[in-house]
């Protein structure tokens, strides 16, 4: 059975993104073991001379390294990814690379009509950055709009069309995670590039920061 890690990309205690990931955990329990990981409590990312990584980030990295794939649920704040999720991804690419070539499925729930579409587009760019190099499932984000009304009292999705769409995407993600394991040459080359990557001398968005 596949083992997936689902990152709750918010520090909100009441989140429909968390509820969506919990629904997936329950619905697909016979297909995959999905472990939810919280990012609440992580400090805002800050470079240090010793490149110290918080214990919580180290724990998340360990979970990711041992997973067959990753699901990231992101809200959308001001047309973008939440600061806590940005900080999490920064810590997870600060001298460590647990998302390197890791299959990733993106989900997003929002109170409005667009279903976190702009945040998901931004998240895709971040995951594809030289510091992270995750392997994102193409053209397959799950967008859940009007999320406050999307679940019943038991935490299940109400709209059967949405359920069928999510079922199809999750089935594809299992297949995608299998295919990713076969891309040995790409993984080897990316691993070599990552070994040579330097935050001070390489190219990347944070190398420009002084």
Protein backbone atom coordinates (compact mmCIF):
# COMPACT_ATOMS: atom_id res chain seq x y z
CA UNK A 1 0.00 0.00 0.00
CA UNK A 2 1.21 3.49 -0.84
CA UNK A 3 2.24 5.82 1.95
CA UNK A 4 1.46 9.48 1.32
CA UNK A 5 2.08 12.55 3.48
CA UNK A 6 -0.58 15.27 3.32
CA UNK A 7 0.68 18.72 4.33
CA UNK A 8 -1.97 21.01 5.83
CA UNK A 9 -0.74 24.31 4.41
CA UNK A 10 -2.26 26.57 7.03
CA UNK A 11 -2.00 27.30 10.75
CA UNK A 12 -5.73 27.94 11.04
CA UNK A 13 -7.46 25.72 13.61
CA UNK A 14 -10.64 25.60 11.52
CA UNK A 15 -9.63 24.95 7.94
CA UNK A 16 -11.61 23.46 5.08
CA UNK A 17 -8.28 22.50 3.53
CA UNK A 18 -7.58 20.29 6.54
CA UNK A 19 -11.13 18.94 6.27
CA UNK A 20 -10.55 18.05 2.61
CA UNK A 21 -7.33 16.18 3.43
CA UNK A 22 -9.07 14.38 6.29
CA UNK A 23 -11.83 13.37 3.87
CA UNK A 24 -9.23 11.99 1.46
CA UNK A 25 -7.52 10.13 4.30
CA UNK A 26 -10.80 8.43 5.15
CA UNK A 27 -12.10 7.84 1.64
CA UNK A 28 -8.91 6.30 0.25
CA UNK A 29 -7.85 4.31 3.32
CA UNK A 30 -8.03 1.06 1.31
CA UNK A 31 -5.82 2.49 -1.44
CA UNK A 32 -3.17 4.39 0.49
CA UNK A 33 -2.07 5.32 3.98
CA UNK A 34 -2.33 9.09 4.20
CA UNK A 35 -0.69 10.82 7.15
CA UNK A 36 -1.62 14.42 7.84
CA UNK A 37 1.24 16.74 8.79
CA UNK A 38 0.65 20.12 10.40
CA UNK A 39 2.88 23.14 9.81
CA UNK A 40 1.45 25.24 12.63
CA UNK A 41 4.22 26.11 15.07
CA UNK A 42 7.00 26.45 12.53
CA UNK A 43 8.87 29.77 12.85
CA UNK A 44 9.05 32.12 9.91
CA UNK A 45 12.03 31.18 7.75
CA UNK A 46 15.27 33.01 8.44
CA UNK A 47 18.78 32.23 7.20
CA UNK A 48 21.40 31.61 9.89
CA UNK A 49 25.16 31.18 9.69
CA UNK A 50 24.97 27.63 11.02
CA UNK A 51 21.98 26.78 8.76
CA UNK A 52 20.02 25.52 11.75
CA UNK A 53 16.71 23.84 10.92
CA UNK A 54 13.84 23.72 13.46
CA UNK A 55 13.05 20.28 14.91
CA UNK A 56 9.52 20.45 13.53
CA UNK A 57 10.86 21.00 10.02
CA UNK A 58 13.31 18.14 10.49
CA UNK A 59 10.43 15.90 11.52
CA UNK A 60 8.41 16.88 8.46
CA UNK A 61 11.43 16.24 6.24
CA UNK A 62 11.79 12.75 7.72
CA UNK A 63 8.14 12.00 6.98
CA UNK A 64 8.53 13.22 3.39
CA UNK A 65 11.67 11.20 2.76
CA UNK A 66 9.87 7.99 3.72
CA UNK A 67 6.71 8.74 1.73
CA UNK A 68 5.78 7.51 -1.74
CA UNK A 69 4.23 10.87 -2.51
CA UNK A 70 3.02 14.15 -1.03
CA UNK A 71 -0.34 15.91 -1.10
CA UNK A 72 -0.29 19.63 -0.30
CA UNK A 73 -3.49 21.42 0.63
CA UNK A 74 -3.22 25.18 0.26
CA UNK A 75 -5.64 28.00 1.06
CA UNK A 76 -5.43 31.25 -0.85
CA UNK A 77 -4.67 34.50 0.96
CA UNK A 78 -4.57 37.68 -1.13
CA UNK A 79 -4.19 35.67 -4.35
CA UNK A 80 -1.18 33.80 -2.95
CA UNK A 81 0.10 30.92 -0.84
CA UNK A 82 -0.07 31.47 2.96
CA UNK A 83 3.12 32.71 4.62
CA UNK A 84 3.30 29.65 6.87
CA UNK A 85 3.38 27.32 3.85
CA UNK A 86 6.03 29.44 2.15
CA UNK A 87 8.15 29.26 5.30
CA UNK A 88 7.65 25.50 5.51
CA UNK A 89 8.88 25.00 1.96
CA UNK A 90 11.83 27.31 2.62
CA UNK A 91 12.87 25.23 5.64
CA UNK A 92 12.43 22.06 3.57
CA UNK A 93 14.93 23.33 1.01
CA UNK A 94 17.50 24.84 3.37
CA UNK A 95 20.39 22.40 3.08
CA UNK A 96 17.95 19.48 2.97
CA UNK A 97 15.95 18.28 -0.01
CA UNK A 98 13.19 15.85 1.01
CA UNK A 99 10.96 16.96 -1.87
CA UNK A 100 13.55 16.28 -4.58
CA UNK A 101 11.74 14.30 -7.33
CA UNK A 102 8.98 13.50 -4.87
CA UNK A 103 5.55 13.07 -6.56
CA UNK A 104 3.24 15.87 -5.43
CA UNK A 105 -0.51 16.35 -5.80
CA UNK A 106 -1.91 19.82 -5.09
CA UNK A 107 -5.33 20.45 -3.57
CA UNK A 108 -6.95 23.68 -2.48
CA UNK A 109 -10.19 24.76 -0.85
CA UNK A 110 -11.50 28.30 -0.57
CA UNK A 111 -14.62 30.06 0.64
CA UNK A 112 -15.01 31.80 -2.72
CA UNK A 113 -15.72 30.65 -6.24
CA UNK A 114 -12.17 30.16 -7.55
CA UNK A 115 -11.05 27.33 -5.26
CA UNK A 116 -7.55 28.65 -4.47
CA UNK A 117 -6.60 28.53 -8.15
CA UNK A 118 -4.08 31.40 -8.02
CA UNK A 119 -2.39 30.05 -4.88
CA UNK A 120 -2.12 26.65 -6.52
CA UNK A 121 -0.49 28.14 -9.62
CA UNK A 122 2.03 29.93 -7.40
CA UNK A 123 2.66 26.77 -5.38
CA UNK A 124 3.40 24.85 -8.57
CA UNK A 125 6.11 27.41 -9.48
CA UNK A 126 7.66 27.20 -6.02
CA UNK A 127 7.76 23.40 -6.03
CA UNK A 128 9.49 23.51 -9.41
CA UNK A 129 12.23 25.85 -8.16
CA UNK A 130 15.93 24.79 -8.23
CA UNK A 131 16.01 24.49 -4.43
CA UNK A 132 13.09 22.05 -4.28
CA UNK A 133 12.59 20.27 -7.63
CA UNK A 134 9.51 18.30 -6.67
CA UNK A 135 7.76 16.27 -9.34
CA UNK A 136 4.28 17.82 -9.57
CA UNK A 137 1.47 15.86 -11.17
CA UNK A 138 0.70 17.86 -14.35
CA UNK A 139 -2.59 19.70 -14.93
CA UNK A 140 -4.31 17.95 -12.07
CA UNK A 141 -4.97 20.32 -9.18
CA UNK A 142 -8.16 19.73 -7.23
CA UNK A 143 -9.99 23.03 -6.72
CA UNK A 144 -12.80 23.09 -4.14
CA UNK A 145 -14.82 26.30 -4.25
CA UNK A 146 -17.40 27.47 -1.71
CA UNK A 147 -15.80 25.10 0.77
CA UNK A 148 -17.85 26.17 3.79
CA UNK A 149 -20.85 24.51 2.16
CA UNK A 150 -18.99 21.61 0.55
CA UNK A 151 -19.10 19.10 3.42
CA UNK A 152 -21.88 17.37 5.32
CA UNK A 153 -21.95 16.93 9.10
CA UNK A 154 -19.83 13.77 8.81
CA UNK A 155 -17.09 15.59 6.90
CA UNK A 156 -17.92 14.06 3.52
CA UNK A 157 -18.04 15.98 0.24
CA UNK A 158 -21.63 16.63 -0.78
CA UNK A 159 -21.25 17.24 -4.52
CA UNK A 160 -20.93 13.86 -6.26
CA UNK A 161 -19.34 15.42 -9.32
CA UNK A 162 -16.58 16.75 -7.09
CA UNK A 163 -16.23 13.32 -5.48
CA UNK A 164 -15.87 11.65 -8.87
CA UNK A 165 -13.31 14.21 -9.98
CA UNK A 166 -11.27 13.74 -6.81
CA UNK A 167 -11.49 9.95 -7.17
CA UNK A 168 -10.09 10.17 -10.69
CA UNK A 169 -7.28 12.52 -9.68
CA UNK A 170 -6.29 10.36 -6.74
CA UNK A 171 -6.24 7.25 -8.91
CA UNK A 172 -4.00 9.15 -11.34
CA UNK A 173 -1.75 10.21 -8.47
CA UNK A 174 -1.17 6.62 -7.43
CA UNK A 175 -0.20 5.83 -11.02
CA UNK A 176 1.94 8.98 -11.19
CA UNK A 177 3.85 7.94 -8.07
CA UNK A 178 4.58 4.56 -9.67
CA UNK A 179 5.80 6.17 -12.90
CA UNK A 180 8.01 8.60 -10.97
CA UNK A 181 9.95 5.71 -9.45
CA UNK A 182 10.92 4.58 -12.93
CA UNK A 183 12.54 7.91 -13.85
CA UNK A 184 15.91 6.83 -12.46
CA UNK A 185 18.11 8.85 -14.82
CA UNK A 186 16.33 12.13 -14.06
CA UNK A 187 16.51 11.41 -10.33
CA UNK A 188 20.22 10.68 -10.49
CA UNK A 189 20.98 13.88 -12.43
CA UNK A 190 18.83 16.01 -10.14
CA UNK A 191 20.50 14.54 -7.07
CA UNK A 192 23.93 15.46 -8.45
CA UNK A 193 22.81 19.02 -9.19
CA UNK A 194 21.39 19.35 -5.69
CA UNK A 195 24.67 18.21 -4.13
CA UNK A 196 26.42 21.08 -5.90
CA UNK A 197 23.76 23.65 -5.05
CA UNK A 198 24.91 26.49 -2.80
CA UNK A 199 22.71 29.10 -1.18
CA UNK A 200 25.57 31.57 -1.32
CA UNK A 201 27.10 30.80 -4.71
CA UNK A 202 24.35 29.08 -6.72
CA UNK A 203 21.44 30.57 -8.54
CA UNK A 204 18.07 30.76 -6.85
CA UNK A 205 15.55 33.15 -5.43
CA UNK A 206 17.18 33.29 -1.99
CA UNK A 207 20.74 33.72 -3.27
CA UNK A 208 19.80 37.26 -4.14
CA UNK A 209 19.04 38.04 -0.52
CA UNK A 210 21.84 39.52 1.53
